[in-house]
């Protein structure tokens, strides 16, 4: 009888907030399994959200994982090694102009920072929220944890959710700010020869320059570039493959479970969470718009026109954003191949978002 009474007690201990979080967990699992949107991350995140919101479950184990991997910033740093090992900077090195699109597509970060402050958030929470706009999960985690934001869970979920939803969010935004004639612009791809020496020196120089311009970004950009150096050096192929697959997959899995510790109902089901999700979406839209408008402005002063959709690939969501732009180009013209141009802008966005995160940290610390 005591067992049954304990069972009924647990059932009646459910709150509506916990029920909401379990439904959110179920939605994340649905998106991961049915829609195949970032399943390696959304699946553990969704399952973890269900687990931590059961009234009879103790969450010490997940808390330990959170403190070891996220509070210590270990998981984001290790994940950046894997991401760096996946990235081929060849398209960017062949056409360095693509660096401009990565920078332009970070406009939404600073717009969101101002909007969050105006919405009543403290400067540290506003800065943490602003990074969602970059669609860069590890940087969002890094900045939110650096500032010890009160809304880490909402920020982490929003950042990774919008990364997964790039194929849904970006196309209507791009169509809204471009004409059909602009979307039909073809761009000839004539890749230049990129020497092995250049490929090896590039990550080293980027680390030095980024660390000088934005010292707070040095760790993240350094680990990203170290991963790329492993890929390009030619003497660590087995480590490169391990970083791209085993390391990246394992850290992503642990990261998803760790994030769920911040998805407890009492912390997550608040109006501030809804506002953060809305601000993050708004920033993401403005990042996309900023990149497209920059490309359109560039065309005013250039004889060789750029397809403005390339600007939308300047966000950090790699390689989803470049695939979206390439697919949209083919939908308009089946012979319009934009993938390599978009990939160049996309990898530059990966660098730019990390530097922007470091600049945000520096800016906020000077203002406080």
Short mmCIF file of N, CA, C and O in Angstrom, two decimals, residues 189-314:
data_model
loop_
_atom_site.label_atom_id
_atom_site.label_comp_id
_atom_site.label_asym_id
_atom_site.label_seq_id
_atom_site.Cartn_x
_atom_site.Cartn_y
_atom_site.Cartn_z
N UNK A 189 31.93 30.15 -60.69
CA UNK A 189 32.87 29.70 -59.66
C UNK A 189 34.17 29.28 -60.33
O UNK A 189 34.24 28.30 -61.06
N UNK A 190 35.21 30.06 -60.10
CA UNK A 190 36.53 29.76 -60.64
C UNK A 190 37.51 29.67 -59.47
O UNK A 190 38.17 30.65 -59.12
N UNK A 191 37.56 28.52 -58.84
CA UNK A 191 38.40 28.39 -57.64
C UNK A 191 39.88 28.55 -57.96
O UNK A 191 40.40 27.99 -58.93
N UNK A 192 40.52 29.34 -57.13
CA UNK A 192 41.96 29.48 -57.26
C UNK A 192 42.66 28.34 -56.54
O UNK A 192 42.07 27.66 -55.70
N UNK A 193 43.89 28.13 -56.89
CA UNK A 193 44.66 27.08 -56.24
C UNK A 193 45.09 27.54 -54.85
O UNK A 193 45.66 28.62 -54.69
N UNK A 194 44.76 26.74 -53.86
CA UNK A 194 45.12 27.06 -52.48
C UNK A 194 46.18 26.07 -52.02
O UNK A 194 45.93 24.86 -51.94
N UNK A 195 47.37 26.55 -51.76
CA UNK A 195 48.47 25.67 -51.39
C UNK A 195 48.27 25.09 -50.00
O UNK A 195 47.54 25.64 -49.17
N UNK A 196 48.94 23.99 -49.75
CA UNK A 196 48.88 23.36 -48.44
C UNK A 196 49.45 24.30 -47.37
O UNK A 196 48.94 24.36 -46.25
N UNK A 197 50.50 25.02 -47.74
CA UNK A 197 51.10 25.97 -46.79
C UNK A 197 50.10 27.02 -46.36
O UNK A 197 49.99 27.36 -45.17
N UNK A 198 49.33 27.53 -47.32
CA UNK A 198 48.30 28.53 -47.02
C UNK A 198 47.25 27.95 -46.09
O UNK A 198 46.81 28.62 -45.13
N UNK A 199 46.83 26.73 -46.37
CA UNK A 199 45.81 26.08 -45.54
C UNK A 199 46.30 25.86 -44.11
O UNK A 199 45.52 25.94 -43.16
N UNK A 200 47.59 25.61 -43.95
CA UNK A 200 48.16 25.40 -42.62
C UNK A 200 48.33 26.73 -41.88
O UNK A 200 48.03 26.84 -40.68
N UNK A 201 48.79 27.74 -42.61
CA UNK A 201 49.04 29.03 -41.97
C UNK A 201 47.74 29.77 -41.64
O UNK A 201 47.71 30.56 -40.68
N UNK A 202 46.68 29.53 -42.42
CA UNK A 202 45.43 30.27 -42.22
C UNK A 202 44.89 30.16 -40.79
O UNK A 202 44.60 31.18 -40.15
N UNK A 203 44.71 28.94 -40.24
CA UNK A 203 44.18 28.87 -38.87
C UNK A 203 45.09 29.51 -37.83
O UNK A 203 44.61 30.04 -36.82
N UNK A 204 46.39 29.48 -38.07
CA UNK A 204 47.33 30.11 -37.12
C UNK A 204 47.17 31.63 -37.16
O UNK A 204 47.07 32.28 -36.11
N UNK A 205 47.13 32.20 -38.36
CA UNK A 205 46.99 33.65 -38.50
C UNK A 205 45.63 34.13 -37.97
O UNK A 205 45.56 35.18 -37.33
N UNK A 206 44.57 33.37 -38.25
CA UNK A 206 43.24 33.76 -37.77
C UNK A 206 43.22 33.80 -36.24
O UNK A 206 42.66 34.72 -35.63
N UNK A 207 43.85 32.81 -35.60
CA UNK A 207 43.92 32.77 -34.14
C UNK A 207 44.65 34.00 -33.59
O UNK A 207 44.19 34.63 -32.64
N UNK A 208 45.77 34.35 -34.22
CA UNK A 208 46.55 35.51 -33.77
C UNK A 208 45.77 36.80 -33.94
O UNK A 208 45.68 37.62 -33.03
N UNK A 209 45.17 36.97 -35.13
CA UNK A 209 44.44 38.21 -35.42
C UNK A 209 43.20 38.34 -34.55
O UNK A 209 42.95 39.39 -33.94
N UNK A 210 42.40 37.25 -34.47
CA UNK A 210 41.17 37.29 -33.67
C UNK A 210 41.49 37.49 -32.19
O UNK A 210 40.80 38.23 -31.48
N UNK A 211 42.55 36.82 -31.72
CA UNK A 211 42.93 36.97 -30.33
C UNK A 211 43.42 38.36 -29.99
O UNK A 211 43.29 38.83 -28.86
N UNK A 212 43.95 39.05 -31.00
CA UNK A 212 44.41 40.44 -30.80
C UNK A 212 43.24 41.42 -30.84
O UNK A 212 43.14 42.31 -30.00
N UNK A 213 42.36 41.23 -31.82
CA UNK A 213 41.22 42.13 -31.99
C UNK A 213 40.18 41.93 -30.89
O UNK A 213 39.63 42.89 -30.35
N UNK A 214 39.90 40.67 -30.58
CA UNK A 214 38.88 40.34 -29.58
C UNK A 214 39.43 39.26 -28.65
O UNK A 214 39.16 38.08 -28.84
N UNK A 215 40.24 39.66 -27.66
CA UNK A 215 40.91 38.67 -26.79
C UNK A 215 39.95 37.68 -26.12
O UNK A 215 40.32 36.53 -25.87
N UNK A 216 38.73 38.12 -25.84
CA UNK A 216 37.77 37.23 -25.17
C UNK A 216 37.33 36.09 -26.07
O UNK A 216 36.75 35.10 -25.60
N UNK A 217 37.58 36.22 -27.38
CA UNK A 217 37.20 35.15 -28.31
C UNK A 217 38.35 34.18 -28.56
O UNK A 217 38.19 33.20 -29.29
N UNK A 218 39.51 34.46 -27.97
CA UNK A 218 40.72 33.71 -28.30
C UNK A 218 40.57 32.21 -28.04
O UNK A 218 41.03 31.39 -28.84
N UNK A 219 39.94 31.85 -26.92
CA UNK A 219 39.82 30.43 -26.60
C UNK A 219 38.96 29.70 -27.63
O UNK A 219 39.35 28.65 -28.17
N UNK A 220 37.77 30.26 -27.91
CA UNK A 220 36.87 29.59 -28.85
C UNK A 220 37.46 29.55 -30.25
O UNK A 220 37.48 28.50 -30.90
N UNK A 221 37.94 30.69 -30.73
CA UNK A 221 38.50 30.73 -32.08
C UNK A 221 39.76 29.87 -32.15
O UNK A 221 40.02 29.21 -33.17
N UNK A 222 40.52 29.84 -31.06
CA UNK A 222 41.73 29.02 -31.03
C UNK A 222 41.42 27.54 -31.14
O UNK A 222 42.08 26.82 -31.91
N UNK A 223 40.41 27.06 -30.42
CA UNK A 223 40.05 25.64 -30.49
C UNK A 223 39.45 25.31 -31.86
O UNK A 223 39.69 24.22 -32.39
N UNK A 224 38.67 26.24 -32.42
CA UNK A 224 38.11 26.03 -33.76
C UNK A 224 39.22 25.91 -34.79
O UNK A 224 39.23 24.98 -35.62
N UNK A 225 40.19 26.80 -34.72
CA UNK A 225 41.29 26.80 -35.67
C UNK A 225 42.24 25.62 -35.43
O UNK A 225 42.83 25.09 -36.37
N UNK A 226 42.37 25.21 -34.16
CA UNK A 226 43.21 24.03 -33.88
C UNK A 226 42.60 22.80 -34.54
O UNK A 226 43.32 21.97 -35.12
N UNK A 227 41.28 22.67 -34.47
CA UNK A 227 40.62 21.56 -35.14
C UNK A 227 40.87 21.58 -36.63
O UNK A 227 41.11 20.54 -37.26
N UNK A 228 40.85 22.78 -37.23
CA UNK A 228 41.11 22.89 -38.66
C UNK A 228 42.57 22.59 -38.98
O UNK A 228 42.88 22.00 -40.03
N UNK A 229 43.47 22.98 -38.08
CA UNK A 229 44.89 22.69 -38.29
C UNK A 229 45.14 21.18 -38.28
O UNK A 229 45.94 20.67 -39.08
N UNK A 230 44.44 20.47 -37.41
CA UNK A 230 44.54 19.00 -37.40
C UNK A 230 44.13 18.44 -38.76
O UNK A 230 44.75 17.52 -39.28
N UNK A 231 43.07 19.03 -39.33
CA UNK A 231 42.57 18.58 -40.63
C UNK A 231 43.59 18.83 -41.75
O UNK A 231 43.81 17.97 -42.61
N UNK A 232 44.20 20.01 -41.73
CA UNK A 232 45.00 20.45 -42.87
C UNK A 232 46.47 20.08 -42.80
O UNK A 232 47.16 20.11 -43.82
N UNK A 233 46.97 19.74 -41.61
CA UNK A 233 48.41 19.52 -41.48
C UNK A 233 48.89 18.28 -42.24
O UNK A 233 50.06 18.19 -42.63
N UNK A 234 48.00 17.30 -42.45
CA UNK A 234 48.35 16.14 -43.25
C UNK A 234 49.06 15.02 -42.53
O UNK A 234 49.35 13.98 -43.12
N UNK A 235 49.36 15.20 -41.25
CA UNK A 235 50.08 14.16 -40.51
C UNK A 235 49.25 13.59 -39.36
O UNK A 235 49.73 12.73 -38.62
N UNK A 236 48.00 14.07 -39.23
CA UNK A 236 47.13 13.61 -38.14
C UNK A 236 45.76 13.21 -38.68
O UNK A 236 44.72 13.59 -38.14
N UNK A 237 45.77 12.44 -39.78
CA UNK A 237 44.51 12.08 -40.42
C UNK A 237 43.59 11.30 -39.49
O UNK A 237 42.36 11.50 -39.49
N UNK A 238 44.15 10.39 -38.71
CA UNK A 238 43.30 9.58 -37.81
C UNK A 238 42.67 10.46 -36.73
O UNK A 238 41.50 10.30 -36.38
N UNK A 239 43.46 11.42 -36.21
CA UNK A 239 42.92 12.34 -35.20
C UNK A 239 41.88 13.26 -35.82
O UNK A 239 40.87 13.60 -35.18
N UNK A 240 42.11 13.68 -37.07
CA UNK A 240 41.14 14.52 -37.76
C UNK A 240 39.81 13.80 -37.92
O UNK A 240 38.74 14.37 -37.66
N UNK A 241 39.87 12.55 -38.34
CA UNK A 241 38.63 11.77 -38.49
C UNK A 241 37.95 11.55 -37.15
O UNK A 241 36.72 11.62 -37.06
N UNK A 242 38.73 11.31 -36.12
CA UNK A 242 38.15 11.12 -34.78
C UNK A 242 37.49 12.40 -34.29
O UNK A 242 36.40 12.38 -33.69
N UNK A 243 38.13 13.54 -34.54
CA UNK A 243 37.56 14.82 -34.12
C UNK A 243 36.26 15.11 -34.85
O UNK A 243 35.29 15.61 -34.26
N UNK A 244 36.21 14.79 -36.15
CA UNK A 244 35.02 15.05 -36.95
C UNK A 244 33.86 14.14 -36.60
O UNK A 244 32.69 14.55 -36.71
N UNK A 245 34.15 12.93 -36.17
CA UNK A 245 33.09 11.95 -35.94
C UNK A 245 32.92 11.61 -34.46
O UNK A 245 32.00 12.08 -33.81
N UNK A 246 33.82 10.79 -33.91
CA UNK A 246 33.64 10.32 -32.54
C UNK A 246 33.58 11.46 -31.53
O UNK A 246 32.67 11.53 -30.70
N UNK A 247 34.56 12.38 -31.60
CA UNK A 247 34.59 13.48 -30.62
C UNK A 247 33.37 14.37 -30.76
O UNK A 247 32.68 14.66 -29.78
N UNK A 248 33.09 14.83 -31.98
CA UNK A 248 31.96 15.73 -32.20
C UNK A 248 30.64 15.09 -31.80
O UNK A 248 29.79 15.72 -31.16
N UNK A 249 30.46 13.82 -32.15
CA UNK A 249 29.20 13.14 -31.83
C UNK A 249 29.03 12.93 -30.33
O UNK A 249 27.94 13.14 -29.78
N UNK A 250 30.11 12.52 -29.67
CA UNK A 250 30.03 12.26 -28.23
C UNK A 250 29.77 13.55 -27.46
O UNK A 250 28.90 13.60 -26.57
N UNK A 251 30.49 14.61 -27.80
CA UNK A 251 30.32 15.88 -27.10
C UNK A 251 28.92 16.45 -27.36
O UNK A 251 28.28 17.00 -26.45
N UNK A 252 28.43 16.32 -28.59
CA UNK A 252 27.09 16.80 -28.90
C UNK A 252 26.04 16.06 -28.08
O UNK A 252 25.09 16.67 -27.56
N UNK A 253 26.23 14.75 -27.94
CA UNK A 253 25.30 13.94 -27.14
C UNK A 253 25.30 14.38 -25.68
O UNK A 253 24.24 14.62 -25.08
N UNK A 254 26.49 14.53 -25.11
CA UNK A 254 26.60 14.95 -23.71
C UNK A 254 26.11 16.38 -23.52
O UNK A 254 25.52 16.71 -22.49
N UNK A 255 26.36 17.20 -24.53
CA UNK A 255 25.92 18.60 -24.47
C UNK A 255 24.40 18.69 -24.39
O UNK A 255 23.84 19.45 -23.60
N UNK A 256 23.73 17.89 -25.21
CA UNK A 256 22.27 17.88 -25.20
C UNK A 256 21.70 17.48 -23.85
O UNK A 256 20.75 18.10 -23.35
N UNK A 257 22.27 16.45 -23.26
CA UNK A 257 21.80 16.02 -21.94
C UNK A 257 22.11 17.06 -20.87
O UNK A 257 21.31 17.31 -19.98
N UNK A 258 23.29 17.69 -20.98
CA UNK A 258 23.68 18.69 -19.98
C UNK A 258 22.78 19.91 -20.02
O UNK A 258 22.39 20.45 -18.98
N UNK A 259 22.44 20.35 -21.22
CA UNK A 259 21.58 21.53 -21.37
C UNK A 259 20.23 21.30 -20.70
O UNK A 259 19.63 22.22 -20.15
N UNK A 260 19.76 20.07 -20.73
CA UNK A 260 18.44 19.77 -20.17
C UNK A 260 18.36 20.07 -18.68
O UNK A 260 17.27 20.27 -18.13
N UNK A 261 19.52 20.13 -17.99
CA UNK A 261 19.51 20.48 -16.57
C UNK A 261 18.95 21.88 -16.36
O UNK A 261 18.36 22.18 -15.32
N UNK A 262 19.12 22.74 -17.36
CA UNK A 262 18.61 24.11 -17.28
C UNK A 262 17.17 24.22 -17.79
O UNK A 262 16.65 25.32 -17.95
N UNK A 263 16.54 23.09 -18.07
CA UNK A 263 15.18 23.10 -18.63
C UNK A 263 14.14 22.66 -17.60
O UNK A 263 13.07 22.18 -17.96
N UNK A 264 14.46 22.82 -16.33
CA UNK A 264 13.48 22.51 -15.29
C UNK A 264 12.34 23.52 -15.36
O UNK A 264 12.54 24.70 -15.65
N UNK A 265 11.15 23.04 -15.07
CA UNK A 265 9.94 23.85 -15.26
C UNK A 265 10.00 25.18 -14.53
O UNK A 265 9.66 26.22 -15.09
N UNK A 266 10.47 25.16 -13.28
CA UNK A 266 10.45 26.39 -12.48
C UNK A 266 11.38 27.46 -13.05
O UNK A 266 11.21 28.65 -12.81
N UNK A 267 12.40 27.03 -13.82
CA UNK A 267 13.34 27.98 -14.43
C UNK A 267 12.92 28.36 -15.84
O UNK A 267 13.17 29.48 -16.28
N UNK A 268 12.27 27.43 -16.53
CA UNK A 268 12.06 27.58 -17.97
C UNK A 268 10.70 28.17 -18.33
O UNK A 268 10.59 28.96 -19.26
N UNK A 269 9.66 27.76 -17.62
CA UNK A 269 8.31 28.20 -17.98
C UNK A 269 8.05 29.57 -17.34
O UNK A 269 7.42 29.68 -16.29
N UNK A 270 8.56 30.59 -17.96
CA UNK A 270 8.38 31.97 -17.50
C UNK A 270 8.16 32.85 -18.72
O UNK A 270 8.50 32.48 -19.86
N UNK A 271 7.63 34.05 -18.49
CA UNK A 271 7.43 34.96 -19.62
C UNK A 271 8.77 35.43 -20.18
O UNK A 271 8.89 35.74 -21.37
N UNK A 272 9.81 35.45 -19.32
CA UNK A 272 11.13 35.85 -19.81
C UNK A 272 11.65 34.86 -20.85
O UNK A 272 12.31 35.25 -21.82
N UNK A 273 11.35 33.56 -20.64
CA UNK A 273 11.78 32.56 -21.60
C UNK A 273 11.13 32.81 -22.96
O UNK A 273 11.79 32.76 -24.01
N UNK A 274 9.82 33.08 -22.95
CA UNK A 274 9.12 33.37 -24.20
C UNK A 274 9.71 34.60 -24.88
O UNK A 274 9.88 34.64 -26.11
N UNK A 275 10.04 35.61 -24.08
CA UNK A 275 10.62 36.83 -24.63
C UNK A 275 11.99 36.56 -25.24
O UNK A 275 12.33 37.08 -26.31
N UNK A 276 12.79 35.73 -24.56
CA UNK A 276 14.12 35.38 -25.08
C UNK A 276 14.00 34.61 -26.39
O UNK A 276 14.73 34.88 -27.36
N UNK A 277 13.06 33.68 -26.46
CA UNK A 277 12.85 32.93 -27.70
C UNK A 277 12.46 33.89 -28.83
O UNK A 277 12.94 33.77 -29.96
N UNK A 278 11.58 34.85 -28.50
CA UNK A 278 11.16 35.82 -29.51
C UNK A 278 12.29 36.72 -29.95
O UNK A 278 12.47 36.99 -31.15
N UNK A 279 13.08 37.21 -28.99
CA UNK A 279 14.21 38.07 -29.32
C UNK A 279 15.26 37.31 -30.15
O UNK A 279 15.84 37.87 -31.08
N UNK A 280 15.48 36.04 -29.78
CA UNK A 280 16.43 35.23 -30.53
C UNK A 280 15.99 35.05 -31.97
O UNK A 280 16.79 35.15 -32.91
N UNK A 281 14.68 34.79 -32.17
CA UNK A 281 14.15 34.64 -33.52
C UNK A 281 14.28 35.94 -34.30
O UNK A 281 14.67 35.95 -35.47
N UNK A 282 13.95 37.06 -33.64
CA UNK A 282 14.06 38.36 -34.28
C UNK A 282 15.50 38.64 -34.70
O UNK A 282 15.76 39.11 -35.82
N UNK A 283 16.45 38.35 -33.81
CA UNK A 283 17.86 38.55 -34.12
C UNK A 283 18.31 37.67 -35.27
O UNK A 283 19.08 38.11 -36.15
N UNK A 284 17.84 36.43 -35.30
CA UNK A 284 18.18 35.49 -36.36
C UNK A 284 17.68 36.01 -37.71
O UNK A 284 18.40 35.97 -38.72
N UNK A 285 16.47 36.55 -37.71
CA UNK A 285 15.90 37.13 -38.93
C UNK A 285 16.74 38.33 -39.38
O UNK A 285 17.06 38.47 -40.57
N UNK A 286 17.13 39.20 -38.43
CA UNK A 286 17.90 40.38 -38.78
C UNK A 286 19.32 40.02 -39.23
O UNK A 286 19.91 40.74 -40.05
N UNK A 287 19.88 38.94 -38.71
CA UNK A 287 21.17 38.45 -39.22
C UNK A 287 21.04 38.11 -40.70
O UNK A 287 21.89 38.47 -41.52
N UNK A 288 19.99 37.37 -41.03
CA UNK A 288 19.75 36.96 -42.41
C UNK A 288 19.53 38.18 -43.30
O UNK A 288 20.13 38.30 -44.37
N UNK A 289 18.67 39.10 -42.85
CA UNK A 289 18.38 40.31 -43.61
C UNK A 289 19.64 41.16 -43.79
O UNK A 289 19.90 41.68 -44.88
N UNK A 290 20.42 41.29 -42.72
CA UNK A 290 21.64 42.09 -42.79
C UNK A 290 22.61 41.57 -43.83
O UNK A 290 23.19 42.35 -44.60
N UNK A 291 22.78 40.24 -43.90
CA UNK A 291 23.66 39.65 -44.89
C UNK A 291 23.17 39.88 -46.31
O UNK A 291 23.95 40.21 -47.22
N UNK A 292 21.86 39.72 -46.52
CA UNK A 292 21.28 39.90 -47.86
C UNK A 292 21.38 41.36 -48.30
O UNK A 292 21.78 41.65 -49.43
N UNK A 293 21.03 42.28 -47.41
CA UNK A 293 21.08 43.70 -47.76
C UNK A 293 22.51 44.16 -48.04
O UNK A 293 22.74 45.03 -48.90
N UNK A 294 23.49 43.59 -47.31
CA UNK A 294 24.88 43.93 -47.58
C UNK A 294 25.27 43.51 -48.99
O UNK A 294 25.95 44.26 -49.71
N UNK A 295 24.83 42.31 -49.40
CA UNK A 295 25.12 41.83 -50.75
C UNK A 295 24.48 42.73 -51.80
O UNK A 295 25.08 43.05 -52.84
N UNK A 296 23.26 43.19 -51.54
CA UNK A 296 22.57 44.08 -52.46
C UNK A 296 23.29 45.43 -52.55
O UNK A 296 23.40 46.02 -53.64
N UNK A 297 23.77 45.92 -51.42
CA UNK A 297 24.50 47.18 -51.42
C UNK A 297 25.82 47.04 -52.19
O UNK A 297 26.23 47.95 -52.92
N UNK A 298 26.46 45.89 -52.03
CA UNK A 298 27.72 45.64 -52.74
C UNK A 298 27.51 45.66 -54.25
O UNK A 298 28.38 46.12 -55.01
N UNK A 299 26.36 45.16 -54.68
CA UNK A 299 26.07 45.12 -56.11
C UNK A 299 25.93 46.51 -56.74
O UNK A 299 26.11 46.67 -57.95
N UNK A 300 25.62 47.51 -55.91
CA UNK A 300 25.49 48.87 -56.42
C UNK A 300 26.83 49.43 -56.88
O UNK A 300 26.88 50.35 -57.71
N UNK A 301 27.92 48.87 -56.36
CA UNK A 301 29.26 49.39 -56.67
C UNK A 301 30.12 48.36 -57.39
O UNK A 301 31.34 48.52 -57.47
N UNK A 302 29.49 47.33 -57.90
CA UNK A 302 30.26 46.26 -58.53
C UNK A 302 29.67 45.88 -59.88
O UNK A 302 28.45 45.78 -60.03
N UNK A 303 30.54 45.70 -60.87
CA UNK A 303 30.08 45.27 -62.19
C UNK A 303 29.74 43.78 -62.18
O UNK A 303 28.83 43.34 -62.89
N UNK A 304 30.49 43.02 -61.39
CA UNK A 304 30.25 41.59 -61.29
C UNK A 304 29.29 41.35 -60.14
O UNK A 304 29.66 41.42 -58.97
N UNK A 305 28.03 41.09 -60.48
CA UNK A 305 26.99 41.03 -59.48
C UNK A 305 27.07 39.75 -58.63
O UNK A 305 27.45 38.69 -59.11
N UNK A 306 26.68 39.93 -57.37
CA UNK A 306 26.62 38.82 -56.41
C UNK A 306 25.15 38.45 -56.20
O UNK A 306 24.30 39.34 -56.10
N UNK A 307 24.85 37.18 -56.18
CA UNK A 307 23.49 36.77 -55.84
C UNK A 307 23.25 37.12 -54.37
O UNK A 307 23.95 36.59 -53.50
N UNK A 308 22.29 38.01 -54.07
CA UNK A 308 22.12 38.48 -52.69
C UNK A 308 21.84 37.37 -51.68
O UNK A 308 22.08 37.55 -50.49
N UNK A 309 21.34 36.24 -52.16
CA UNK A 309 21.05 35.14 -51.23
C UNK A 309 22.32 34.65 -50.54
O UNK A 309 22.25 34.10 -49.44
N UNK A 310 23.48 34.87 -51.18
CA UNK A 310 24.75 34.47 -50.59
C UNK A 310 24.93 35.12 -49.22
O UNK A 310 25.49 34.53 -48.29
N UNK A 311 24.45 36.36 -49.08
CA UNK A 311 24.59 37.07 -47.81
C UNK A 311 23.92 36.35 -46.66
O UNK A 311 24.39 36.42 -45.51
N UNK A 312 22.84 35.62 -46.93
CA UNK A 312 22.13 34.89 -45.88
C UNK A 312 22.94 33.72 -45.35
O UNK A 312 22.72 33.25 -44.24
N UNK A 313 23.90 33.26 -46.14
CA UNK A 313 24.75 32.14 -45.71
C UNK A 313 25.85 32.60 -44.77
O UNK A 313 26.62 31.78 -44.27
N UNK A 314 25.92 33.91 -44.51
CA UNK A 314 26.97 34.42 -43.63
C UNK A 314 26.73 34.17 -42.17
O UNK A 314 27.59 34.51 -41.34
#
